[in-house]
XYZ file of C-alpha atoms in Angstrom:
780
model
C 13.773 25.853 -6.605
C 11.086 27.480 -8.729
C 7.343 27.149 -8.105
C 7.067 25.170 -11.349
C 9.604 22.581 -10.148
C 8.055 22.425 -6.671
C 4.627 21.637 -8.114
C 6.037 18.872 -10.341
C 7.893 17.359 -7.380
C 4.645 17.285 -5.393
C 2.904 15.535 -8.291
C 5.762 13.027 -8.622
C 5.788 12.367 -4.873
C 2.033 11.755 -4.900
C 2.401 9.366 -7.836
C 5.177 7.423 -6.101
C 3.074 7.113 -2.929
C 0.106 5.850 -4.961
C 2.388 3.476 -6.868
C 3.693 1.984 -3.626
C 0.386 1.846 -1.711
C -1.792 0.951 -4.740
C -4.659 2.979 -3.321
C -5.427 3.338 -7.013
C -4.392 0.916 -9.765
C -0.866 1.877 -10.784
C -1.813 2.304 -14.432
C -4.675 4.634 -13.425
C -2.209 6.639 -11.320
C -0.011 7.069 -14.384
C -3.039 8.128 -16.465
C -4.112 10.729 -13.902
C -0.574 12.048 -13.525
C -0.209 12.444 -17.283
C -3.620 14.140 -17.559
C -2.719 16.622 -14.818
C 0.618 17.451 -16.446
C -1.064 18.039 -19.805
C -3.631 20.453 -18.352
C -0.962 22.296 -16.326
C 1.269 22.711 -19.384
C 4.162 20.471 -18.352
C 3.489 18.121 -21.272
C 2.499 19.487 -24.681
C -0.728 18.147 -26.152
C 1.055 16.762 -29.219
C 3.528 14.934 -26.935
C 1.032 13.515 -24.438
C 0.463 10.200 -26.177
C 3.771 9.663 -27.913
C 4.506 6.962 -25.335
C 2.054 4.656 -27.090
C 4.211 4.841 -30.218
C 7.520 4.545 -28.388
C 9.982 1.827 -29.304
C 9.846 0.525 -25.708
C 6.095 -0.100 -25.847
C 6.291 -1.781 -29.278
C 9.162 -3.981 -28.096
C 7.389 -5.009 -24.885
C 4.151 -5.800 -26.742
C 6.015 -7.905 -29.294
C 7.974 -9.853 -26.669
C 4.741 -10.800 -24.897
C 3.541 -12.357 -28.164
C 6.844 -14.116 -28.888
C 6.791 -15.549 -25.340
C 3.263 -16.887 -25.847
C 4.351 -18.520 -29.107
C 7.170 -20.372 -27.360
C 4.712 -21.490 -24.672
C 1.876 -22.614 -26.961
C 4.191 -24.678 -29.186
C 5.636 -26.557 -26.219
C 9.202 -25.262 -26.566
C 9.313 -24.148 -22.935
C 7.637 -27.398 -21.783
C 10.307 -29.497 -23.483
C 13.043 -27.532 -21.766
C 11.358 -27.855 -18.368
C 10.660 -31.570 -18.776
C 14.351 -32.327 -19.290
C 15.347 -31.118 -15.822
C 14.494 -34.280 -13.877
C 16.138 -36.617 -16.371
C 19.497 -34.913 -15.960
C 19.426 -33.757 -12.337
C 17.633 -36.392 -10.254
C 15.973 -35.701 -6.911
C 18.585 -33.939 -4.784
C 17.582 -30.502 -3.552
C 20.744 -28.537 -4.314
C 21.093 -29.663 -7.948
C 17.353 -29.161 -8.436
C 17.550 -25.545 -7.200
C 20.434 -24.869 -9.591
C 18.676 -26.537 -12.522
C 15.343 -24.794 -11.885
C 16.982 -21.357 -11.632
C 19.198 -21.985 -14.646
C 16.394 -23.206 -16.926
C 14.069 -20.391 -15.802
C 16.848 -17.874 -16.352
C 17.660 -19.117 -19.846
C 13.993 -19.112 -20.874
C 13.380 -15.616 -19.554
C 16.263 -14.183 -21.583
C 13.887 -14.170 -24.541
C 10.536 -14.735 -22.816
C 8.738 -12.479 -20.407
C 9.734 -13.684 -16.923
C 6.065 -14.111 -15.928
C 5.521 -16.473 -18.864
C 8.741 -18.360 -18.087
C 7.644 -18.805 -14.470
C 4.101 -19.835 -15.382
C 5.142 -22.437 -17.936
C 7.613 -24.064 -15.544
C 5.385 -24.122 -12.445
C 3.630 -27.443 -13.230
C 6.983 -29.076 -14.055
C 8.555 -27.757 -10.841
C 5.557 -28.940 -8.801
C 6.041 -32.395 -10.317
C 9.763 -32.280 -9.553
C 9.004 -31.472 -5.925
C 6.656 -34.422 -5.636
C 9.162 -36.842 -7.139
C 11.942 -35.553 -4.909
C 9.644 -35.411 -1.819
C 10.479 -31.722 -1.405
C 8.040 -29.053 -0.181
C 7.160 -26.671 -3.035
C 8.380 -23.794 -0.870
C 11.916 -25.082 -1.476
C 11.636 -24.711 -5.260
C 9.058 -22.100 -6.261
C 10.902 -19.071 -4.863
C 14.160 -20.091 -6.610
C 12.076 -20.556 -9.789
C 10.754 -16.985 -9.656
C 14.125 -15.516 -8.661
C 15.863 -17.376 -11.503
C 13.350 -16.129 -14.072
C 13.694 -12.529 -12.867
C 17.492 -12.599 -12.854
C 17.707 -14.380 -16.200
C 15.611 -11.620 -17.733
C 18.370 -9.117 -16.971
C 20.764 -10.957 -19.338
C 19.315 -9.529 -22.563
C 17.861 -6.234 -23.597
C 14.444 -7.820 -24.283
C 14.318 -9.963 -21.128
C 12.740 -7.410 -18.816
C 10.929 -4.039 -19.185
C 13.602 -1.993 -17.315
C 16.238 -3.093 -19.843
C 13.958 -2.322 -22.791
C 13.173 1.111 -21.384
C 16.814 1.944 -20.643
C 17.792 1.262 -24.267
C 14.740 3.034 -25.664
C 15.199 6.185 -23.584
C 18.841 6.484 -24.631
C 17.786 6.186 -28.270
C 15.049 8.812 -27.835
C 17.654 11.265 -26.548
C 19.953 10.806 -29.517
C 22.404 8.481 -27.753
C 23.573 5.078 -28.923
C 21.217 2.562 -27.300
C 22.276 -0.589 -25.509
C 22.609 -3.617 -27.770
C 20.698 -6.881 -27.412
C 23.543 -8.594 -25.569
C 25.148 -5.623 -23.780
C 23.340 -6.765 -20.636
C 24.445 -10.395 -20.969
C 27.667 -10.354 -18.885
C 25.901 -8.607 -16.027
C 22.770 -10.753 -16.231
C 24.744 -13.991 -16.250
C 26.782 -12.903 -13.233
C 23.613 -11.853 -11.384
C 21.974 -15.194 -12.218
C 25.106 -17.042 -11.082
C 25.222 -14.937 -7.928
C 21.578 -15.729 -7.256
C 22.217 -19.459 -7.630
C 25.263 -19.353 -5.333
C 23.240 -17.406 -2.762
C 20.383 -19.929 -2.901
C 22.775 -22.850 -2.526
C 24.390 -21.345 0.571
C 22.540 -18.845 2.734
C 19.322 -18.858 0.725
C 18.532 -22.534 1.370
C 18.590 -21.852 5.096
C 16.188 -18.947 4.676
C 13.687 -20.746 2.462
C 10.614 -21.932 4.394
C 9.853 -25.633 4.519
C 6.572 -25.536 6.343
C 4.414 -27.011 3.643
C 4.378 -30.628 2.542
C 4.691 -31.343 -1.144
C 1.468 -31.835 -3.040
C 0.956 -35.298 -4.439
C -1.449 -37.173 -6.624
C -2.232 -39.233 -3.542
C -5.347 -37.994 -1.811
C -3.892 -38.224 1.690
C -1.132 -35.662 1.169
C -3.339 -33.049 -0.496
C -6.065 -33.614 2.080
C -3.581 -33.340 4.956
C -1.915 -30.329 3.369
C -5.151 -28.334 3.294
C -6.453 -29.810 6.548
C -9.559 -31.299 4.937
C -10.029 -33.715 7.828
C -10.472 -30.742 10.152
C -13.947 -29.262 10.331
C -15.703 -32.201 8.705
C -19.262 -32.831 9.879
C -22.393 -34.387 8.481
C -25.876 -33.075 7.801
C -28.585 -35.739 7.986
C -31.845 -35.347 6.060
C -34.637 -36.475 8.438
C -37.862 -38.131 7.403
C -40.469 -35.598 6.419
C -37.932 -32.892 5.558
C -38.713 -30.557 2.671
C -35.286 -31.527 1.312
C -36.462 -35.116 0.741
C -36.664 -35.453 -3.046
C -35.084 -32.067 -3.803
C -31.982 -31.697 -5.957
C -28.819 -30.026 -4.705
C -29.431 -27.195 -7.153
C -32.858 -26.590 -5.648
C -31.623 -26.689 -2.045
C -28.622 -24.348 -2.611
C -27.207 -26.070 0.456
C -23.559 -25.114 -0.025
C -24.240 -21.419 -0.660
C -26.912 -21.148 2.029
C -24.875 -22.711 4.832
C -21.434 -21.636 3.620
C -20.083 -25.195 3.379
C -18.393 -27.381 0.762
C -20.208 -30.659 0.070
C -17.665 -33.472 -0.231
C -20.011 -36.409 -0.662
C -23.299 -38.097 0.133
C -23.537 -41.333 2.152
C -26.680 -43.321 1.371
C -26.742 -46.628 3.209
C -23.558 -48.433 2.216
C -23.001 -46.238 -0.829
C -20.645 -43.252 -0.889
C -21.065 -40.717 -3.697
C -18.182 -38.289 -4.123
C -18.584 -34.772 -5.512
C -22.293 -35.147 -6.281
C -23.582 -33.051 -9.175
C -26.198 -30.328 -8.916
C -28.807 -32.741 -10.305
C -28.251 -35.228 -7.469
C -31.582 -35.810 -5.684
C -31.502 -36.002 -1.881
C -33.484 -38.580 0.063
C -34.512 -38.898 3.696
C -31.768 -40.611 5.655
C -28.938 -39.268 3.473
C -25.790 -38.194 5.319
C -24.136 -35.211 3.645
C -20.454 -34.952 4.581
C -19.450 -31.311 4.398
C -16.447 -29.102 5.133
C -16.981 -25.899 7.088
C -17.621 -24.418 10.494
C -20.102 -26.719 12.260
C -20.734 -24.288 15.115
C -21.459 -21.459 12.691
C -23.844 -23.659 10.684
C -25.613 -24.721 13.882
C -26.059 -21.075 14.844
C -27.298 -20.208 11.353
C -29.939 -22.952 11.467
C -31.476 -21.249 14.527
C -33.039 -18.768 12.116
C -35.471 -21.528 11.126
C -37.589 -20.675 14.142
C -38.973 -17.505 12.553
C -41.815 -16.624 10.231
C -41.128 -14.986 6.881
C -44.083 -13.221 5.314
C -46.248 -11.510 7.918
C -46.367 -8.026 6.399
C -47.330 -8.927 2.855
C -47.985 -12.101 0.955
C -44.428 -12.068 -0.316
C -42.888 -11.318 3.061
C -41.583 -7.971 1.879
C -42.187 -4.301 2.536
C -40.832 -0.948 1.392
C -39.368 1.798 3.515
C -42.525 3.804 2.869
C -44.767 1.062 4.278
C -43.092 1.109 7.686
C -43.132 4.871 8.054
C -40.492 7.559 8.159
C -37.399 7.209 10.333
C -37.633 8.322 13.953
C -36.987 11.919 14.891
C -33.227 12.313 15.131
C -32.576 9.635 12.461
C -31.687 10.803 8.945
C -31.068 8.906 5.721
C -28.241 9.706 3.329
C -26.912 8.765 -0.078
C -23.159 9.260 -0.501
C -20.512 8.436 -3.080
C -17.029 6.980 -2.493
C -14.335 9.134 -4.086
C -11.076 7.870 -5.581
C -9.056 9.215 -2.642
C -11.353 7.781 0.041
C -9.617 5.600 2.657
C -12.536 3.184 2.281
C -11.386 2.084 -1.200
C -10.017 -1.440 -1.111
C -11.241 -2.145 2.437
C -14.489 -3.476 3.883
C -16.808 -1.533 6.168
C -15.972 -3.977 8.945
C -12.212 -3.504 8.515
C -12.496 0.296 8.661
C -14.978 0.156 11.596
C -17.080 2.560 9.562
C -20.191 2.416 11.739
C -18.255 2.921 14.971
C -16.244 5.874 13.639
C -18.890 7.791 11.676
C -22.101 6.472 13.337
C -23.563 5.711 9.906
C -25.508 2.481 9.445
C -25.101 1.341 5.813
C -28.155 -0.524 4.486
C -27.210 -0.878 0.802
C -24.322 -0.343 -1.611
C -24.964 0.521 -5.266
C -22.238 -0.394 -7.770
C -22.508 -0.086 -11.553
C -26.289 0.097 -11.334
C -26.581 -3.014 -9.150
C -27.702 -2.697 -5.516
C -25.906 -4.956 -3.018
C -27.720 -5.722 0.233
C -26.077 -8.996 1.291
C -23.069 -9.252 3.632
C -22.262 -5.557 3.390
C -19.704 -5.711 6.184
C -17.437 -7.986 4.121
C -17.919 -6.250 0.745
C -14.693 -4.520 -0.432
C -15.554 -0.897 -1.203
C -14.617 0.462 -4.631
C -14.274 3.929 -6.088
C -17.646 5.209 -7.309
C -19.723 3.041 -4.962
C -22.903 4.719 -3.689
C -23.678 4.043 -0.017
C -27.194 4.306 1.422
C -27.347 4.659 5.180
C -28.964 5.986 8.329
C -27.389 8.217 10.964
C -28.483 9.994 14.140
C -28.021 13.432 15.649
C -24.958 12.217 17.541
C -23.091 11.301 14.334
C -20.028 13.474 13.548
C -19.859 15.386 10.281
C -18.499 13.068 7.587
C -15.169 14.076 6.095
C -15.676 14.784 2.340
C -12.475 12.839 1.699
C -14.255 9.759 3.058
C -17.686 10.200 1.453
C -19.186 12.802 -0.852
C -22.805 13.206 0.310
C -25.199 13.434 -2.661
C -28.408 13.779 -0.650
C -29.669 13.537 2.929
C -33.184 13.151 4.310
C -35.972 10.625 3.554
C -35.659 11.210 -0.211
C -32.139 9.785 -0.103
C -33.637 6.284 0.016
C -36.058 6.798 -2.875
C -33.859 4.782 -5.236
C -34.269 1.763 -2.951
C -38.044 1.631 -3.404
C -37.622 -1.216 -5.908
C -35.424 -3.041 -3.357
C -38.059 -4.195 -0.840
C -37.233 -5.100 2.721
C -37.701 -8.659 3.932
C -40.015 -8.910 6.935
C -39.209 -11.500 9.607
C -41.399 -12.133 12.669
C -39.885 -13.695 15.787
C -42.513 -16.028 17.342
C -42.767 -17.020 21.012
C -41.088 -20.408 20.515
C -38.213 -19.190 18.308
C -34.797 -20.731 18.975
C -33.369 -17.233 18.498
C -34.668 -16.241 21.921
C -32.861 -19.021 23.809
C -29.451 -17.972 22.511
C -29.926 -14.231 22.853
C -29.505 -13.613 19.125
C -29.645 -10.056 17.920
C -28.666 -7.558 15.243
C -24.949 -8.413 15.356
C -25.718 -12.143 15.038
C -27.983 -11.555 12.058
C -25.300 -9.647 10.179
C -22.333 -11.836 11.066
C -23.823 -15.244 10.338
C -26.597 -14.572 7.861
C -25.247 -11.506 6.083
C -28.616 -9.786 6.633
C -28.742 -6.072 7.430
C -31.425 -5.229 10.006
C -32.723 -1.843 8.849
C -35.408 -1.497 11.503
C -37.058 -3.389 14.387
C -40.760 -2.999 15.172
C -41.490 -3.771 18.829
C -44.878 -3.161 20.454
C -45.845 -0.707 17.738
C -42.643 1.346 17.872
C -40.114 1.224 15.025
C -36.424 1.565 15.832
C -34.420 2.505 12.733
C -30.765 1.541 12.401
C -30.696 -0.592 15.573
C -27.283 -0.954 17.165
C -25.419 -4.293 17.175
C -26.201 -4.705 20.895
C -29.978 -5.002 20.321
C -31.311 -8.481 21.205
C -34.446 -9.895 19.605
C -37.638 -10.453 21.622
C -40.770 -12.495 20.981
C -43.181 -10.636 18.681
C -40.479 -8.471 17.070
C -40.860 -7.687 13.405
C -37.480 -7.322 11.710
C -37.158 -5.343 8.498
C -33.994 -6.602 6.833
C -32.101 -6.349 3.577
C -30.456 -9.419 2.114
C -30.873 -12.182 -0.408
C -34.431 -13.489 -0.119
C -33.545 -16.632 -2.088
C -30.903 -17.661 0.421
C -33.171 -16.964 3.379
C -36.052 -18.988 1.941
C -33.647 -21.851 1.155
C -32.547 -21.857 4.786
C -36.102 -21.889 6.139
C -36.880 -24.781 3.836
C -34.235 -27.036 5.358
C -36.388 -28.021 8.291
C -34.934 -29.943 11.188
C -31.741 -31.282 9.632
C -29.394 -32.945 12.092
C -25.699 -32.117 12.476
C -23.013 -34.560 13.593
C -19.484 -33.300 14.234
C -16.218 -35.201 14.077
C -17.121 -37.427 11.137
C -14.576 -38.780 8.663
C -14.995 -38.915 4.917
C -14.378 -42.436 3.573
C -12.311 -41.001 0.731
C -11.776 -37.764 -1.148
C -10.943 -39.384 -4.508
C -12.105 -42.287 -6.614
C -11.648 -43.573 -10.145
C -14.101 -40.948 -11.394
C -13.474 -38.114 -8.932
C -10.129 -36.514 -8.199
C -8.494 -33.491 -6.617
C -6.099 -31.015 -8.144
C -4.274 -27.873 -7.115
C -4.358 -24.746 -9.249
C -3.367 -21.118 -8.950
C -4.549 -17.979 -10.696
C -2.755 -17.463 -13.989
C -1.034 -14.196 -14.942
C -3.639 -11.649 -16.087
C -6.396 -13.893 -14.701
C -9.868 -12.436 -14.979
C -10.786 -14.153 -11.695
C -8.590 -11.890 -9.547
C -10.598 -9.613 -7.268
C -13.827 -11.590 -7.717
C -15.417 -14.062 -5.320
C -16.330 -17.659 -6.096
C -19.985 -16.700 -5.799
C -19.628 -13.857 -8.322
C -17.796 -16.133 -10.731
C -20.293 -18.966 -10.175
C -17.184 -21.108 -10.070
C -18.846 -24.513 -9.812
C -21.252 -23.876 -12.657
C -18.530 -22.360 -14.802
C -15.841 -25.025 -14.403
C -17.769 -28.073 -13.209
C -15.573 -28.494 -10.111
C -15.747 -27.125 -6.580
C -13.169 -25.331 -4.450
C -12.565 -27.205 -1.194
C -9.992 -24.804 0.263
C -7.780 -21.841 -0.611
C -4.138 -21.479 0.401
C -3.220 -17.873 1.189
C -0.318 -16.290 3.069
C 0.955 -19.661 4.318
C -2.396 -20.930 5.654
C -5.374 -22.872 4.279
C -8.825 -21.246 4.332
C -11.677 -23.760 4.469
C -14.778 -21.759 5.415
C -16.490 -18.683 3.994
C -15.026 -19.402 0.558
C -18.032 -18.273 -1.493
C -17.634 -14.603 -0.563
C -13.828 -14.528 -0.493
C -12.284 -12.360 -3.232
C -9.547 -14.289 -5.060
C -6.025 -12.875 -5.364
C -3.122 -13.541 -7.695
C -0.956 -16.028 -5.798
C -3.862 -17.946 -4.217
C -3.679 -21.725 -4.538
C -7.033 -23.472 -4.961
C -7.736 -27.071 -3.968
C -10.267 -28.380 -6.477
C -12.426 -31.501 -6.486
C -14.460 -32.836 -9.376
C -14.762 -35.372 -12.120
C -11.377 -36.236 -13.556
C -12.547 -35.346 -17.035
C -13.502 -31.872 -15.863
C -10.220 -31.455 -14.001
C -8.248 -32.356 -17.121
C -10.084 -29.650 -19.069
C -8.895 -26.985 -16.619
C -5.469 -27.045 -18.259
C -7.072 -25.255 -21.193
C -8.511 -22.456 -19.050
C -6.600 -19.215 -19.462
C -7.525 -17.960 -15.977
C -6.127 -20.957 -14.062
C -2.709 -22.593 -13.921
C -3.034 -26.261 -12.892
C -0.158 -27.529 -10.728
C -1.241 -31.140 -10.246
C -0.717 -34.030 -12.634
C -3.820 -33.763 -14.780
C -3.975 -33.892 -18.526
C -2.394 -30.782 -19.988
C -3.628 -28.595 -22.788
C -2.344 -30.025 -26.078
C 0.530 -28.029 -27.494
C 1.160 -27.277 -31.170
C 4.401 -29.245 -31.232
C 4.523 -29.256 -35.026
C 4.782 -25.445 -34.912
C 7.698 -25.428 -32.464
C 10.384 -25.101 -35.208
C 8.584 -22.028 -36.554
C 8.478 -20.399 -33.115
C 12.182 -21.060 -32.549
C 12.934 -19.819 -36.064
C 11.062 -16.554 -35.452
C 13.007 -16.011 -32.221
C 16.291 -16.693 -34.021
C 15.299 -14.269 -36.776
C 14.736 -11.523 -34.202
C 18.170 -12.115 -32.692
C 19.900 -12.128 -36.094
C 18.181 -8.922 -37.237
C 19.282 -7.080 -34.092
C 22.831 -8.455 -33.872
C 23.610 -7.753 -37.535
C 22.138 -4.261 -37.314
C 19.651 -4.904 -40.103
C 16.760 -3.704 -37.941
C 16.386 -2.056 -34.510
C 14.944 -4.155 -31.707
C 11.388 -2.820 -31.931
C 11.183 -3.647 -35.655
C 12.831 -7.056 -35.244
C 10.597 -8.012 -32.308
C 7.437 -6.824 -34.094
C 8.364 -8.762 -37.229
C 9.029 -11.893 -35.152
C 5.685 -11.561 -33.351
C 3.837 -11.111 -36.655
C 5.482 -14.150 -38.215
C 4.676 -16.301 -35.168
C 0.979 -15.587 -35.724
C 1.295 -15.993 -39.501
C 2.846 -19.459 -39.239
C 0.060 -20.680 -36.923
C 2.053 -21.013 -33.709
C -0.409 -18.582 -32.152
C -3.853 -17.287 -33.060
C -4.630 -13.583 -33.062
C -6.975 -14.061 -30.112
C -4.175 -15.777 -28.157
C -1.773 -13.009 -29.143
C -4.067 -10.293 -27.792
C -4.624 -12.336 -24.640
C -0.884 -12.815 -24.114
C -0.126 -9.083 -23.878
C 0.154 -7.635 -20.371
C -1.924 -4.601 -21.316
C -1.659 -3.079 -17.863
C 2.142 -2.922 -18.206
C 1.850 -1.523 -21.738
C -0.483 1.298 -20.712
C 1.554 2.018 -17.582
C 4.770 2.517 -19.534
C 3.059 4.482 -22.340
C 1.463 6.868 -19.843
C 4.527 7.431 -17.695
C 7.084 8.047 -20.481
C 5.932 11.669 -21.042
C 6.366 12.283 -17.297
C 10.096 11.707 -17.731
C 10.168 14.276 -20.505
C 8.362 16.759 -18.250
C 11.075 16.308 -15.621
C 13.711 17.311 -18.162
C 11.904 20.267 -19.736
C 10.916 21.774 -16.368
C 14.397 21.573 -14.859
C 13.269 19.093 -12.194
C 15.737 16.451 -13.401
C 18.576 18.964 -13.208
C 17.621 19.871 -9.630
C 17.472 16.224 -8.520
C 20.743 15.486 -10.298
C 22.330 18.438 -8.535
C 21.187 17.011 -5.202
C 22.703 13.635 -6.060
C 25.955 15.305 -7.089
C 26.079 17.384 -3.921
C 25.588 14.341 -1.704
C 27.498 11.603 -3.551
C 29.630 13.543 -6.020
C 32.486 14.421 -3.621
C 32.939 10.700 -2.877
C 33.524 9.885 -6.529
C 31.646 8.240 -9.406
C 31.246 4.925 -7.560
C 29.288 6.709 -4.851
C 27.044 8.359 -7.459
C 26.429 4.979 -9.084
C 25.717 3.379 -5.700
C 23.221 6.116 -4.800
C 21.310 5.746 -8.069
C 21.384 1.940 -7.871
C 20.027 1.984 -4.321
C 17.292 4.479 -5.217
C 16.252 2.413 -8.252
C 16.004 -0.786 -6.202
C 14.044 0.859 -3.385
C 11.539 2.378 -5.827
C 11.046 -1.051 -7.389
C 10.405 -3.013 -4.179
C 6.638 -2.565 -4.287
C 5.986 -2.083 -7.997
C 7.335 -3.079 -11.374
C 10.767 -1.622 -12.160
C 9.615 0.234 -15.285
C 8.473 3.452 -13.498
C 11.777 3.625 -11.613
C 13.761 3.599 -14.874
C 11.532 6.245 -16.470
C 11.710 8.589 -13.470
C 15.452 8.173 -12.919
C 16.633 8.405 -16.547
C 16.487 12.250 -16.667
C 18.322 12.375 -13.325
C 20.989 9.982 -14.626
C 21.597 12.011 -17.786
C 21.781 15.321 -15.905
C 24.110 13.870 -13.253
C 26.388 12.346 -15.899
C 26.563 15.663 -17.756
C 27.242 17.660 -14.596
C 30.021 15.364 -13.379
C 31.536 14.744 -16.792
C 30.737 11.019 -16.643
C 29.537 8.603 -19.273
C 25.771 8.006 -18.886
C 26.085 4.329 -19.824
C 27.334 2.862 -16.521
C 24.746 4.882 -14.583
C 21.900 3.820 -16.911
C 23.038 0.203 -16.843
C 23.163 0.263 -13.039
C 19.689 1.793 -12.725
C 18.162 -0.744 -15.146
C 19.753 -3.761 -13.449
C 18.904 -2.500 -9.956
C 15.242 -2.066 -10.954
C 15.131 -5.843 -11.467
C 17.251 -6.625 -8.385
C 14.354 -6.039 -5.998
C 13.370 -9.103 -3.982
C 12.388 -7.776 -0.550
C 8.624 -8.004 -1.136
C 6.420 -10.287 -3.255
C 5.007 -7.199 -4.986
C 8.223 -6.196 -6.766
C 7.681 -8.732 -9.558
C 4.544 -10.492 -10.794
C 6.573 -13.711 -10.975
C 6.891 -13.570 -7.175
C 3.141 -13.097 -6.748
C 2.479 -15.954 -9.140
C 4.323 -18.531 -7.002
C 3.201 -17.128 -3.639
C 0.175 -19.366 -3.113
C 1.618 -22.463 -4.771
C 4.714 -22.232 -2.584
C 2.761 -21.408 0.573
C 4.807 -18.233 1.108
C 4.122 -15.282 3.372
C 5.325 -11.735 2.805
C 7.887 -12.199 5.585
C 9.466 -15.082 3.655
C 10.381 -12.687 0.850
C 11.710 -10.132 3.321
C 13.838 -12.754 5.046
C 15.245 -14.433 1.916
C 15.065 -11.480 -0.473
C 16.733 -8.761 1.599
C 20.222 -10.332 1.779
C 19.960 -11.368 -1.875
C 19.070 -7.797 -2.907
C 22.025 -6.389 -0.936
C 24.428 -8.885 -2.510
C 23.188 -8.203 -6.036
C 23.324 -4.403 -5.649
C 26.921 -4.697 -4.463
C 27.758 -6.846 -7.495
C 26.147 -4.285 -9.826
C 28.105 -1.355 -8.353
C 31.342 -3.353 -8.567
C 30.916 -4.880 -12.020
C 29.217 -2.259 -14.205
C 32.208 0.173 -14.340
C 34.486 -2.713 -15.343
C 32.727 -3.056 -18.715
C 31.265 0.458 -19.022
C 33.935 2.825 -17.638
C 32.937 6.153 -16.156
């Protein structure tokens, strides 16, 4: 092994680790890997960006647009809607029908689009058949993934396998060369689900229904209900909900207002509160009761605005130093919160602010996910260990490190003699956990303690210098002596005007990774989130600051007119029976005609697949089945950039001799056992690489190895390439192997262990079928 090959192997190993762990976005990992290989000479400058012009990228981009055309014109909806009429309500036939329809659609649609368009129909089927969605959504995703393997354009690994053969001067796979294998894999998947798979599918979650009782019971809405009564003389008397900011301030969801004999569901922000109103809310009553104890303090003793700067309270104590540090891309903090990493306990640094993209965050720092490039401002003592540069890159230390926070004044809170905080022994930890306020310093009897530890308890006369959202704190102090009553029951959760619906994040949703508060969800959509279903459990409290994930299911409440409009939102996929976005049914023949044209052009050899697919996509927009804006929105740009950036890496493996070395290793280990053993080894490696990421990188990285191994053993490359491509899709052991799996995760109430339990035996069966069947049609 030469030094050149060793270095490339280290780079490839690092990329694979980052792909699997997603410490960095996988497309960014590919970008960085390509950049490094260009600067180290492994990839020529004029070859670095040829991936963006590759036939694979053009084909993938075009298929995304064709898929969107079939969806927007209602073609896929019509296919999905026919299932119940022909199958009925029995579970076994429904599983077969759902997998079969999803598989057929995904032969010419992206499997994510096929899954997304069928999810509302499958949810409706489950309700009619009284089946939990967990019995149908996993078969739906599996069917779409397996059906995509039946054509060359059905899945990125197949497209890449054909494209990379063509780029190396070999005859590429045809459009239907994959069909026999894909159909057998789809059939095998259906047989598995009908036998062993049905026993492994979870059934823990009741089926959603239009009836309020089932959705309410499903998400446990009756648990944690309590009321907040507005007493006479309260500052809230006469205030609107928008002015009180009650939900955000107390971390609750307001379900309705009881006024005398009247019950108002889902009150709007302009609803005016009156003394005597009973507000029925969902949340943690004990936590709200503890939070309300902060009312027994005075805000505004240092200045007229109740604020101060770090300069006004003096320099930190001797032995206490300030710092400003930056989070690097490789930092273990990225993607985690300070609380999860126990940052203060490990490094003895007390973070008082986080700056991100020019905005300074001071509220609920312990629960803020840290991102690359964040700037942390903190305090540390002489006993703090030296910070590892891999964790934080220190820009500046000393008093000047906090200069940039001068325009971020501290709130000043005085604890009076009669404060309710004193009776409960509240302190620094309480202030951060419940109120999200960071206590920077405590002034007690003239002495200022900077960066007080979580064990510090407040005493009468203390002045607390804190960072946090002043608006929320003032809203809390304004609430006066509201009265809490636990164990109440809401008269109803729905009415003729107000309803509930279940939705999940759509593919490529812009809401992923952002909290409801950041999105301003209620203002943006006109409905509120009552609960979130994640990893098999409902979450009903702390929703405002919870970052949304692909696969989350959201329980929404609002006016029925607003709920019906959600079907038009590109970021949400509505699962309940609300009015759907109108489809362009009159354009459906054009969409089908464009798809047929693509097939004819490829089968007759008039045009290669990338030209045929691009022509079909262009005509779909031209005929009005899709607008240009919708076409751009339909493309999975992350997948496009990932493939374009990683294709030159495969070329570097060949030119450096790395592929030959890896192929030699495969031949040494599996070669003596015969070509079936070589195929089995490559198939297994392809599937394992694809378990935690899309199969495209596995095909790109293994193609040079396949070609070298085939040449060295005197074998045809076609059975090995076919096996690698199919195995890249036959990866079902985790929900992260395919975006279709992530898409149904929340709606089906699945946990990661459900995929491991049901997907592992299916993966083993399918890999065995691939190794057995591929040589029958593509001899060695």
